[in-house]
Coordinates of C-alpha atoms in Angstrom, one line a residue:
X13 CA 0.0 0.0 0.0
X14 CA 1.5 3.5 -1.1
X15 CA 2.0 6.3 1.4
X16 CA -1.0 9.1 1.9
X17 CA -0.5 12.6 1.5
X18 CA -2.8 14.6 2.8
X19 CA -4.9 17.3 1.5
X20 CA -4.6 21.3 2.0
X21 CA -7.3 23.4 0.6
X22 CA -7.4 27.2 -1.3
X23 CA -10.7 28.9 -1.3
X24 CA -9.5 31.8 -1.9
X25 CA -8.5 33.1 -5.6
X26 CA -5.3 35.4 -4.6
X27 CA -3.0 32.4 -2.9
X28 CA -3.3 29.6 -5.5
X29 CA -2.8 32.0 -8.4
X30 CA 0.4 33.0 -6.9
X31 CA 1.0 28.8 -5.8
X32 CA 0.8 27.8 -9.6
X33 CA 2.9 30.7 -11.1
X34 CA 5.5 30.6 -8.6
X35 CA 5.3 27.3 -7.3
X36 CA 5.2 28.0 -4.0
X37 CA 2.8 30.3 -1.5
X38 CA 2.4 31.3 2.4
X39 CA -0.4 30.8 3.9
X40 CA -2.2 31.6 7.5
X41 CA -4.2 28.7 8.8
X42 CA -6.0 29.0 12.0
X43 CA -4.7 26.1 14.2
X44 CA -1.1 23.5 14.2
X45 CA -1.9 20.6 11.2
X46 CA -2.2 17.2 13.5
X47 CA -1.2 15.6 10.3
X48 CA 2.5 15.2 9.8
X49 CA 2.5 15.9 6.2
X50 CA 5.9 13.4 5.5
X51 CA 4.4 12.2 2.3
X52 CA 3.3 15.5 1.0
X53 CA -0.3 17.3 0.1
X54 CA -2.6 17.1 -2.3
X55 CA -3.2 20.5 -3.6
X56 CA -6.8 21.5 -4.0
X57 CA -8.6 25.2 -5.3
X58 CA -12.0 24.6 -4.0
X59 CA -13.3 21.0 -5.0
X60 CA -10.9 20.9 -8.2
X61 CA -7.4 19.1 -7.1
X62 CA -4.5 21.1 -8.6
X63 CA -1.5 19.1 -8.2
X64 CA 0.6 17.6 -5.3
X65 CA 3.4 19.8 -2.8
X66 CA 4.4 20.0 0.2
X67 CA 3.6 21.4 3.6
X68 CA 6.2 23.1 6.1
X69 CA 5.2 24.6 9.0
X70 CA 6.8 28.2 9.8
X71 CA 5.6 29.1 12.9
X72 CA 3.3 30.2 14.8
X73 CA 1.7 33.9 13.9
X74 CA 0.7 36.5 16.5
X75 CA 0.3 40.4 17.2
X76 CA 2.7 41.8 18.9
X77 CA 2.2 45.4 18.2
X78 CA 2.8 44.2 14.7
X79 CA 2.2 41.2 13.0
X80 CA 4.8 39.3 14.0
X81 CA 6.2 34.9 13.3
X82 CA 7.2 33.1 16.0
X83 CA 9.6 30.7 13.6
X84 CA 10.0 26.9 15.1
X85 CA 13.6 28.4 16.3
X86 CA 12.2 30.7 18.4
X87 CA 13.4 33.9 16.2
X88 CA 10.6 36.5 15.8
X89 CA 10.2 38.2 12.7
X90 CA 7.8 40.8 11.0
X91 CA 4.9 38.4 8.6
X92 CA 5.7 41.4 6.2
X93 CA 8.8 39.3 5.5
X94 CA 6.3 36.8 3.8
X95 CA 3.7 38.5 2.5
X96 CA 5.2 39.2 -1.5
X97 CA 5.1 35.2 -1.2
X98 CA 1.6 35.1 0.1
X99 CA -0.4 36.2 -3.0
X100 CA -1.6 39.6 -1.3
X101 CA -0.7 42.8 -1.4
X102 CA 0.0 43.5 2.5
X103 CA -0.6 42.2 5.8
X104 CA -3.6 44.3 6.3
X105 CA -5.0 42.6 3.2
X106 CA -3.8 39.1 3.9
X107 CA -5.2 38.8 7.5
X108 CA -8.6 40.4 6.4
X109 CA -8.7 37.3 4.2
X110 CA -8.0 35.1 7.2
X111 CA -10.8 36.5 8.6
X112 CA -13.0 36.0 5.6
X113 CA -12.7 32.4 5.4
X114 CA -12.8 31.8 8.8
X115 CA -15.7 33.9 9.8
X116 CA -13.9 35.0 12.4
X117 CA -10.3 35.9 13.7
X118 CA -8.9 32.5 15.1
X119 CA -7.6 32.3 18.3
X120 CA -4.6 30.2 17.1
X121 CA -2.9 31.2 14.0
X122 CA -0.4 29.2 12.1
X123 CA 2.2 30.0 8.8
X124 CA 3.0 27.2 6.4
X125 CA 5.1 27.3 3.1
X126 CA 3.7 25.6 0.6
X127 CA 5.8 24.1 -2.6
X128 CA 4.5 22.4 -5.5
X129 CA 5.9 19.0 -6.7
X130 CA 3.8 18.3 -9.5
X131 CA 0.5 20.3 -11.2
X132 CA -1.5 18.1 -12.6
X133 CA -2.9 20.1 -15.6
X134 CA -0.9 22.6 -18.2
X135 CA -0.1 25.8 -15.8
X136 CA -1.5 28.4 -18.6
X137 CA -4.6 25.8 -19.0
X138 CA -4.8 25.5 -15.5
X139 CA -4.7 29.1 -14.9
X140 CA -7.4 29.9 -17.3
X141 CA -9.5 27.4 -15.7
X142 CA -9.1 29.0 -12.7
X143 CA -10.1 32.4 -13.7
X144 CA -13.2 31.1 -15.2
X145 CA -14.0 29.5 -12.0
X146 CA -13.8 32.6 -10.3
X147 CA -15.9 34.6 -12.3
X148 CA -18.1 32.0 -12.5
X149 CA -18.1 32.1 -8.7
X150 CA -18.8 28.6 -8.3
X151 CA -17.1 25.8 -7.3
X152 CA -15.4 22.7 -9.3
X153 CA -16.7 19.6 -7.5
X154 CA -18.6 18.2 -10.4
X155 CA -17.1 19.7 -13.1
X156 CA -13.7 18.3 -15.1
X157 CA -11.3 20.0 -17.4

């Protein structure tokens, strides 16, 4: 039997964009993953699987004055450090979408990097799809490309 990866979801147009044009994105999730992502992620936009990465966790994230990383070292450095690799525009931006598809600001907040090992469509086709899903405003689950 082959080794699971596990799965880590986009809903949000801005971060996989960047993810498939520069193979690899930040990304703010509200709590620690309690899957040890050894074997790698599948890579999913919504209900449409992209392609398969993997998952490093960067620290934990928290306001202190400023936003600010708590790295897995211990060092403490500004999130603005990350955010040109995020797929926004600032921080301000960024953790308004952290609110926005959590409903809420979570109590916990955690940074991964995530890199992609394999996309499983054309990048420009993929793209293209992905901008007609958005304007769409629907999601993928039943539909193929």
């Amino acid at each position: 039997m082959g080794k699971r990866r596990s799965k880590i979801t986009f809903s949000l147009f801005e971060p996989i964009k960047y993810l498939i044009e520069n193979e690899e994105v930040y990304t703010i999730r509200p709590q620690r993953s309690k899957v040890i992502d050894e074997n790698g992620v599948y890579i999913y936009y919504k209900g449409m699987r992209i392609g398969k990465g993997k998952k490093e966790r960067v620290g934990s994230v928290a306001r202190l004055g400023k936003w600010k990383v708590i790295k897995k070292d211990k060092t403490v450095v500004d999130l603005d450090e990350f955010v040109d690799k995020s797929g926004f525009k600032t921080v301000k931006d960024w953790i308004k979408a952290v609110i926005t598809v959590n409903k809420r600001m979570p109590a916990f907040l955690q940074l991964y990097r995530v890199v992609v090992e394999e996309l499983d469509y054309e990048k420009d086709e993929l793209l293209k799809a992905l901008i007609g899903l958005e304007k769409e405003g629907g999601s993928e689950n039943d539909r193929k490309m």
